[in-house]
XYZ file of C-alpha atoms in Angstrom:
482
model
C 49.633 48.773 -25.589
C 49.561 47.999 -29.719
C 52.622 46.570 -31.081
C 52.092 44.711 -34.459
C 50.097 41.446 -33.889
C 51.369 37.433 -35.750
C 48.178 36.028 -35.922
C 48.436 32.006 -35.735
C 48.257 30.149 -39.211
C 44.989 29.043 -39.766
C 44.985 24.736 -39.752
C 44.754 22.886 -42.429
C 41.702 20.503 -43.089
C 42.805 17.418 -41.514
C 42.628 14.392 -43.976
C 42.702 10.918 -43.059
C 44.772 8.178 -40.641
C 46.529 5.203 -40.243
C 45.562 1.179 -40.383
C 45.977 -0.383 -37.093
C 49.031 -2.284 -36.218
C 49.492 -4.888 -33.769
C 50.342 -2.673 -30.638
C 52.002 -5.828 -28.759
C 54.432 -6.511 -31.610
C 58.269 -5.451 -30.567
C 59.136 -2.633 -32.045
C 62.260 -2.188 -34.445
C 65.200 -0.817 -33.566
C 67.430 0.801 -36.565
C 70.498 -1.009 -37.903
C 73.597 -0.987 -36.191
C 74.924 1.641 -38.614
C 73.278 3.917 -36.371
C 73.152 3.643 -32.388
C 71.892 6.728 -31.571
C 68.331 5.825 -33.281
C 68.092 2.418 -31.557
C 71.272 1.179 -30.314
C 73.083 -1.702 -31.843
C 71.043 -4.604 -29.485
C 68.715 -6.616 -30.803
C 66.988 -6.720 -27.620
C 64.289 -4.101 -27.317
C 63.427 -2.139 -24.018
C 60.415 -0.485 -23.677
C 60.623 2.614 -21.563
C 58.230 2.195 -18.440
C 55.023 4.533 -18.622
C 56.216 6.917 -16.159
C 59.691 7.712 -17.690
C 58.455 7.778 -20.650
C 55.898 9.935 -20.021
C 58.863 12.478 -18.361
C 61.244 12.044 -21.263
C 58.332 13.846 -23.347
C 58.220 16.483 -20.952
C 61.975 17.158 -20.818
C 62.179 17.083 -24.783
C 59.676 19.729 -24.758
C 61.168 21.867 -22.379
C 64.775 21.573 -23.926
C 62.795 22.404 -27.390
C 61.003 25.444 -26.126
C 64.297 27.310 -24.728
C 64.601 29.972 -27.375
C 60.999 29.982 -28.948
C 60.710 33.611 -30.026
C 57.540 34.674 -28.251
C 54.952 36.235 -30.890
C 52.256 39.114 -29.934
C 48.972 38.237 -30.927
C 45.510 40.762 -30.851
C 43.197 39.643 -27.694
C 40.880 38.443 -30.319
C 43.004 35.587 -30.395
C 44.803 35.304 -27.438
C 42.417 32.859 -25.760
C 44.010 29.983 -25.081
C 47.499 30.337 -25.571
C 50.069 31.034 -22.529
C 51.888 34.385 -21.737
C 54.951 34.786 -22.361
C 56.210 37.447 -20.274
C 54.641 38.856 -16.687
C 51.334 41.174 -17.268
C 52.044 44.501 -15.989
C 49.546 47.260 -15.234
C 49.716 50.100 -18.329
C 47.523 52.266 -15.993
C 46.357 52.616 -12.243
C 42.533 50.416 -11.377
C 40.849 52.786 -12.047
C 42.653 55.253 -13.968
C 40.616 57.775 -11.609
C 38.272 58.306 -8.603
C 34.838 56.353 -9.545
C 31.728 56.098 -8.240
C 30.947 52.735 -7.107
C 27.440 53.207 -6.767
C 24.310 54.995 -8.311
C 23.532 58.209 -6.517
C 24.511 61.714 -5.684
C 27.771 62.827 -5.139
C 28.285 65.157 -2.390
C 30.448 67.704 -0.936
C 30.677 68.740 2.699
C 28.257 68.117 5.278
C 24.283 67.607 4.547
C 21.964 68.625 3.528
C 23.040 69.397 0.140
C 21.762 71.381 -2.282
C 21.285 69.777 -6.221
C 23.700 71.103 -9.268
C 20.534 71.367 -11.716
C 22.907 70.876 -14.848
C 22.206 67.257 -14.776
C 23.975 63.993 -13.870
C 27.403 63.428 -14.032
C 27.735 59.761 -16.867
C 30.446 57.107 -16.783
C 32.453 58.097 -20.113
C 31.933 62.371 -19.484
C 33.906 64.544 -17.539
C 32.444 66.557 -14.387
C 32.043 70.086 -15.929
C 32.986 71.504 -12.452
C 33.841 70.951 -9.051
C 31.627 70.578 -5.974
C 31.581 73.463 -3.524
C 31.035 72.506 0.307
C 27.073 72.063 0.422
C 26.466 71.031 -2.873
C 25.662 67.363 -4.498
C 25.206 66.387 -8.787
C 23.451 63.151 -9.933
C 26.216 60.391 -10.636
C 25.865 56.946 -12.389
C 28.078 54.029 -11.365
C 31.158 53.965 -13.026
C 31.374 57.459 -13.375
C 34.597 59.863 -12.658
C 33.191 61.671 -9.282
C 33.850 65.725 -9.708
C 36.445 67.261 -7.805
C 35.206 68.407 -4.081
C 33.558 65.398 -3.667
C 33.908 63.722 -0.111
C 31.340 60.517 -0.694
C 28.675 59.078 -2.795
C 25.433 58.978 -1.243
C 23.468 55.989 -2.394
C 20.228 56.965 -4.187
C 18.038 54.117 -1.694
C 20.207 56.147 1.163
C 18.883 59.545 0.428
C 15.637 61.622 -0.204
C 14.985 65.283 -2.031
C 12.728 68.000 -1.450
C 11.619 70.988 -3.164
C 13.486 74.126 -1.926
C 11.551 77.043 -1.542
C 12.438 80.975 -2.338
C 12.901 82.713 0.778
C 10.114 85.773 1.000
C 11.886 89.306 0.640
C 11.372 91.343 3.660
C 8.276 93.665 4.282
C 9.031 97.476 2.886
C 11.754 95.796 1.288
C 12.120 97.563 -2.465
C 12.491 94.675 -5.259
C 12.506 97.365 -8.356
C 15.973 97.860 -7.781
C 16.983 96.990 -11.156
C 16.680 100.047 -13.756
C 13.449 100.053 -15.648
C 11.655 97.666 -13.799
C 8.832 100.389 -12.992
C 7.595 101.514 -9.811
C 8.761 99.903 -6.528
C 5.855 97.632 -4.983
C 6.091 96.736 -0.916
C 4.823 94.628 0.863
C 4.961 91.395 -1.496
C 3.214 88.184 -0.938
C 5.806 85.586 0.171
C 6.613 84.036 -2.707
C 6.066 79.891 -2.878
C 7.152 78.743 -6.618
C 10.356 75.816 -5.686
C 13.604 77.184 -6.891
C 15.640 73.377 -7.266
C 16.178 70.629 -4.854
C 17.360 70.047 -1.476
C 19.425 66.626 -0.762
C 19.050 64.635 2.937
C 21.182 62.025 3.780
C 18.692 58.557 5.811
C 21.656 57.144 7.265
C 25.089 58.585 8.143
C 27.643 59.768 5.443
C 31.478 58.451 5.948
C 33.522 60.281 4.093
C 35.041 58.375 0.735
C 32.133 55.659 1.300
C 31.080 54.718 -2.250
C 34.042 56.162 -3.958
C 36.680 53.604 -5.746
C 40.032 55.559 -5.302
C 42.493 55.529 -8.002
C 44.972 53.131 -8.282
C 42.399 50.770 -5.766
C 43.204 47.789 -8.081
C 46.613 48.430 -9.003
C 49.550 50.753 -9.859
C 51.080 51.468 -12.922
C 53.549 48.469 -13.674
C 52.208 46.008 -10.959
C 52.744 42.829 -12.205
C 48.786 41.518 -12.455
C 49.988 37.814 -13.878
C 53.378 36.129 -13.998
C 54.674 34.654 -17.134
C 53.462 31.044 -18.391
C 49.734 31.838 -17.115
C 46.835 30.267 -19.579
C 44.742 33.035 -21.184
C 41.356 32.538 -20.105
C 38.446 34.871 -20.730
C 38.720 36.686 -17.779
C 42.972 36.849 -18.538
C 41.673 38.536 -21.587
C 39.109 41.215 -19.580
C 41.972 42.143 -17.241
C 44.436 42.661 -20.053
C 41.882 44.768 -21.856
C 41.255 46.811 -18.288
C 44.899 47.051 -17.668
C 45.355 48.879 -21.207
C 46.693 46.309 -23.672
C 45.248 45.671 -27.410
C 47.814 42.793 -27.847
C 49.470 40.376 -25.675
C 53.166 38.413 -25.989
C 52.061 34.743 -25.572
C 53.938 31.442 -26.473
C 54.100 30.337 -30.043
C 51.633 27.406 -30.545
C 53.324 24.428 -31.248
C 53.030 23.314 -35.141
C 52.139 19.912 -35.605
C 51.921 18.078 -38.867
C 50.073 14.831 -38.727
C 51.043 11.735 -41.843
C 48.847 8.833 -42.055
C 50.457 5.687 -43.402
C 48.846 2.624 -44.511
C 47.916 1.504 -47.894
C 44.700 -0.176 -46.324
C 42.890 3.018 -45.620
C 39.638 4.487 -47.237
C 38.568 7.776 -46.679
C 34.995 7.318 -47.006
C 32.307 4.758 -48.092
C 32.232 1.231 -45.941
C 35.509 -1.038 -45.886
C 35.546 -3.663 -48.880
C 38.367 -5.958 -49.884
C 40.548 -5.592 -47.082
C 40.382 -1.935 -47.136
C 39.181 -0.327 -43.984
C 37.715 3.203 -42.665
C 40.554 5.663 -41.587
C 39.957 6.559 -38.277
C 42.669 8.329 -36.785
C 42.829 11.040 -39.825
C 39.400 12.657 -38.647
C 40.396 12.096 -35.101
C 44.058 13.290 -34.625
C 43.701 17.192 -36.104
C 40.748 17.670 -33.804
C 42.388 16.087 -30.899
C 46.048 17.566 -30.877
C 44.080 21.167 -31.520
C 42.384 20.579 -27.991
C 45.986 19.813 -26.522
C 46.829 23.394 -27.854
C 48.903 22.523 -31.468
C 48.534 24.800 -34.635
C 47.565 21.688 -37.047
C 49.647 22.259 -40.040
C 47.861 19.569 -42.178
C 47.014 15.538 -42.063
C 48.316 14.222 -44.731
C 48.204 10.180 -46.438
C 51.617 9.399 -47.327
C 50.655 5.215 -47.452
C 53.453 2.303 -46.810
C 56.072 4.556 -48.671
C 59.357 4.784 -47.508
C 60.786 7.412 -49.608
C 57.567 9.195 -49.523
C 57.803 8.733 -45.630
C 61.252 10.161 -45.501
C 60.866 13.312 -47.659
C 57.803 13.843 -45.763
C 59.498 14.277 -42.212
C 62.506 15.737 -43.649
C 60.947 18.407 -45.310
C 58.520 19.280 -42.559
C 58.102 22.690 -41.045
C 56.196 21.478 -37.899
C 57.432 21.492 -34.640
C 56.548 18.296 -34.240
C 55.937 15.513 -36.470
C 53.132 12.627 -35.483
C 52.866 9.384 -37.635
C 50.429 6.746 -37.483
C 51.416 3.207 -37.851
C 54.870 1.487 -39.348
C 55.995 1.676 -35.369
C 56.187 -2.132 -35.359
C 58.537 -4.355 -36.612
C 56.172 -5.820 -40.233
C 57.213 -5.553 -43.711
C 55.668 -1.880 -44.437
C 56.696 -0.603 -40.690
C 59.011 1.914 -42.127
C 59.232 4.357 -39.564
C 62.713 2.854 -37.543
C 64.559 2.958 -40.881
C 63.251 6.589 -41.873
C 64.276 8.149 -38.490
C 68.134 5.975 -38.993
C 68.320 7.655 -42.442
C 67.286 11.060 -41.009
C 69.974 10.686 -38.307
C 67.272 11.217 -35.719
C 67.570 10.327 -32.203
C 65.484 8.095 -30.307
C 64.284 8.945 -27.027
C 61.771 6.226 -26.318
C 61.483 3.662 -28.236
C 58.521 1.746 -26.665
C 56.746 1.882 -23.987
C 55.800 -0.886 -21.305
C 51.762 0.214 -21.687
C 48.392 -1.718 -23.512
C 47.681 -0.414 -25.514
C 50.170 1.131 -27.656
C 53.428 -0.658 -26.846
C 55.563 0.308 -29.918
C 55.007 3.374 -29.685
C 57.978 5.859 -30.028
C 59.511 9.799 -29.876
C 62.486 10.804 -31.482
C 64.674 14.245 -32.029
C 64.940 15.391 -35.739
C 67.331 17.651 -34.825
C 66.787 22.318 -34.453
C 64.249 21.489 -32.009
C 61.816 18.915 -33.562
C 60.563 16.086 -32.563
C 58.381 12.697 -34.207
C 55.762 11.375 -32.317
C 55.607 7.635 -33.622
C 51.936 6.241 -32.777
C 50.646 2.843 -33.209
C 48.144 2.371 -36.055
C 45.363 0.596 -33.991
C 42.900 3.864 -32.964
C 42.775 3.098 -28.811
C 46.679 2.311 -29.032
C 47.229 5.277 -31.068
C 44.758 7.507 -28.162
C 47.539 5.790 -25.667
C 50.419 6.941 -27.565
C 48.752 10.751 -27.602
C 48.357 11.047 -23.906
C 52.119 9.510 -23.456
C 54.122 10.975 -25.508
C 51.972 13.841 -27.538
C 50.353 15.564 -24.473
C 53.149 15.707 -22.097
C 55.758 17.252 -24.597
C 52.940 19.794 -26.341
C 52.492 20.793 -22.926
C 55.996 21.711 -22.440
C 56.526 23.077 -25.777
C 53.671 25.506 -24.949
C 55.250 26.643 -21.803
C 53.011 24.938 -19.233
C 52.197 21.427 -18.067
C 49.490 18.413 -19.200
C 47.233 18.751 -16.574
C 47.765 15.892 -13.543
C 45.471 13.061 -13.260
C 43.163 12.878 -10.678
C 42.192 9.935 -8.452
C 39.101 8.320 -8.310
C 38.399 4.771 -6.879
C 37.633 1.893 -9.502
C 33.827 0.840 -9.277
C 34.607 -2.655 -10.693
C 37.843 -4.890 -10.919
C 40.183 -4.175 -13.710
C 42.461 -7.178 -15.464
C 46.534 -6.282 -15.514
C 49.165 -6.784 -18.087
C 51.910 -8.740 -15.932
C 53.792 -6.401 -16.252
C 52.585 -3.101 -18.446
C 50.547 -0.189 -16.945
C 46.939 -0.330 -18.817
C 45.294 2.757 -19.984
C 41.485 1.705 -19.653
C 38.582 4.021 -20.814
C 35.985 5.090 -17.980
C 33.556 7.081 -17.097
C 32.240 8.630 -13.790
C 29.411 7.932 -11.923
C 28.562 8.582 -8.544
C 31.999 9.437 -7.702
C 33.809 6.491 -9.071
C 35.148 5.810 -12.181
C 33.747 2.589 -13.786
C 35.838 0.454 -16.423
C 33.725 0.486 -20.154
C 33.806 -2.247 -22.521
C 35.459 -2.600 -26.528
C 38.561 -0.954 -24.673
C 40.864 -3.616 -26.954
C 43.926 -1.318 -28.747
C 41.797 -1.697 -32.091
C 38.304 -0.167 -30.479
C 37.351 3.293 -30.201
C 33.616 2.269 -29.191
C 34.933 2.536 -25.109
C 36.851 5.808 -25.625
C 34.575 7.302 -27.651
C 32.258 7.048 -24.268
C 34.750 8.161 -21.781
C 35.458 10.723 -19.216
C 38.963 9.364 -19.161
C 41.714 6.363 -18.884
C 42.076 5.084 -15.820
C 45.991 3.895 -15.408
C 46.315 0.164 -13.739
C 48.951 -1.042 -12.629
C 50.681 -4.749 -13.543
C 48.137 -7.437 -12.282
C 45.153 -5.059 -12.073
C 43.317 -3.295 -9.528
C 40.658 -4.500 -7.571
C 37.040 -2.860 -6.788
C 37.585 0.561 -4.881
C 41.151 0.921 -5.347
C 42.272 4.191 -6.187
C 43.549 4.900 -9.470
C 45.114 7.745 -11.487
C 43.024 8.954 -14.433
C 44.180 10.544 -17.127
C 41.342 13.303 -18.294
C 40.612 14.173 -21.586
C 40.742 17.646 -23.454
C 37.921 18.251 -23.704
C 34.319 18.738 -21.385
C 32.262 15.945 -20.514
C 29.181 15.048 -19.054
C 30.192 12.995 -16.566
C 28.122 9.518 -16.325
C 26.295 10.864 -19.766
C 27.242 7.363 -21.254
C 26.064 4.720 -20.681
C 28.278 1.554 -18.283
C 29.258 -1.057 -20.568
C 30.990 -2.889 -17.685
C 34.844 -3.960 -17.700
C 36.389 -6.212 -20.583
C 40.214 -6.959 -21.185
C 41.293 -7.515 -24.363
């Protein structure tokens, strides 16, 4: 099925990140000018993990209702998520096949051999089988009309036929002028072709994939919202499609704020390493985005606001200026904007001021902290879940494992604490503080612990990440809180 393919925009190269703010600082809340960015209270409340995790998932389901889907070539459908049900174009298989190398026979045995060769997968039988007779066949192949079975070439032996003598006396110059009549010929021995004999029993069809065995013209193969995998992609191709109506990707744009932030060379002065510029493209790519470009905007306001504003993304992710400091401009953009804040902090460590707000048409800002691990926290909170839903499916569960070591609580936040598996149980890695990225860096995943901890063997949610790992690969660095 061809229909004219969108292909998705290629990303841009993702440029640097943020400087890390202090992820336990309150965050702001916008002026009382306008309530529905903050509400007019001084008092800030943080969303707990959970519901905040859920308000990203509804905002991305509420944002994908009316996403036109787009039809992409299978070349570069892996990945994304189908938008409509996959029907069969054609019957599995399209005709009767032969399941197995061998001879295809007619009738009962034994069988005597077409000599015109074998009938290929691809070419068409130049002629039906009469009762008695068999052709050479190739798996895959279309089997040629007459044929009750396929006898398996391990199942079945040949043997020279032989021409049968003509009578004594019996006159064999009956053509015109083939000279005198001789009698009384030697019988003649020279094989004329072969003779087929079944070892075992022949059931009739056996070997034979019927038409239609698979499915039936407009069976639905896959419902709607299905991940294309490779083997999405063979079916599709099987099935008769060139092109396939999947889910737009989401567009994200990332901008990097921070005046303190050096692309390259070693931090001097006060000026440190960006680390969540090479990190965030990669990252929101392996949760499924269409990375529009990571851009520096620095502690500019105005800069900051024409910057969301004017963005064409889907969503909108900003690094830093969450908190409630001098440069933290992000509350007072979003109040200018007349965006909407949905969460506006959440009760985790790291990444407490984190936030996500409506721009309005279906967009979204994803407000992460500026320290790197705090900023990782706000990802898998608030990115994740609502990419998910913007892409039509779900971020994957977490799974449980039981904690090899004790794990320190907040009193009252959920922690997000890098692990890694070993041995079936996930243990707790050092440099996990919201600044760090040595711990993550090392993981399989963040374990989620409860206020006041967990203790040894107690089974925890953890949060994988997007990406394959090589479980207990790194190395144990024990449990620190920070």
């Amino acid at each position: 099925m061809t229909s004219p393919s969108r292909a998705p925009r290629e990303p841009a190269p993702t440029p640097p990140p943020p400087a890390p703010t202090a992820p336990t600082a309150p965050a702001r809340t916008p002026g009382p000018a306008r309530p529905a960015a903050g509400g007019a209270s001084e008092a800030h409340r943080a969303t707990p993990w959970p519901e905040a995790r859920a308000a990203a998932t509804r905002a991305g389901r509420t944002a994908r209702d009316g996403r036109t889907p787009v039809r992409v070539p299978l070349g570069r459908a892996l990945g994304r998520f189908l938008a409509e049900p996959l029907l069969a174009l054609t019957d599995l298989p399209s005709f009767d096949t032969s399941a197995m190398d061998g001879w295809a026979v007619a009738g009962d045995g034994p069988w005597t051999v077409h000599e015109e060769g074998a009938v290929l997968a691809g070419h068409v039988p130049t002629g039906a089988l009469a009762p008695g007779e068999a052709v050479r066949i190739a798996t895959g192949a279309r089997v040629p009309a007459g044929t009750t079975a396929v006898l398996r070439t391990e199942h079945a032996r040949t043997e020279a036929a032989a021409v049968v003598p003509p009578a004594p006396g019996t006159d064999r110059s009956a053509e015109p002028g083939q000279g005198p009549a001789h009698t009384d010929a030697p019988p003649a021995t020279a094989p004329t072709g072969l003779v087929l004999h079944a070892l075992r029993e022949v059931v009739a069809r056996q070997d034979i994939r019927p038409r239609g065995q698979e499915c039936r013209t407009g069976d639905e193969l896959l419902p709607g919202g299905v991940p294309v995998t490779p083997a999405v992609l063979g079916l599709a191709a099987a099935a008769g499609y060139d092109d396939l109506a999947v889910l737009p990707r989401p567009r994200v744009e990332v901008l990097v704020l921070g005046d303190e932030l050096l692309t390259e060379g070693l931090p001097h002065d006060g000026l440190i390493r960006d680390a969540l510029g090479p990190m965030l493209g990669p990252w929101l790519e392996a949760l499924g985005a269409e990375v529009l470009a990571t851009r520096r905007i620095g502690d500019d306001a105005e800069a900051l606001y024409a910057a969301v504003t004017g963005s064409p993304a889907d969503l909108v992710v900003t690094t830093g200026g969450t908190a409630a400091g001098p440069v933290d401009h992000v509350h007072r953009v979003l109040d200018k904007a007349g965006a909407a804040l949905l969460v506006d902090g959440v009760k985790v460590r790291p990444g407490h001021p984190m936030l996500l707000a409506s721009l309005g048409s279906g967009r979204h800002l994803v407000g992460l902290p500026g320290n790197p691990l705090a900023a990782v926290s706000g990802l898998l909170t608030l990115g994740a879940p609502l990419l998910a839903a913007l892409a039509g499916t779900r971020a994957p569960a977490p799974y449980r494992a039981p904690v090899a070591d004790a794990v320190h609580g907040h009193p009252h936040d959920t922690r997000l604490v890098p692990v890694v598996r070993r041995d079936g149980r996930a243990v707790p890695l050092h440099y996990n503080g919201p600044a760090m990225l040595r711990g993550i860096a090392a993981a399989d995943g963040l374990a989620v612990v409860p206020p006041d901890g967990a203790h040894a063997g107690q089974e925890l949610d953890i949060l994988d990440l997007p990406w394959p790992s090589a479980a207990g690969a790194a190395p144990a660095q024990g449990a620190c809180f920070t």
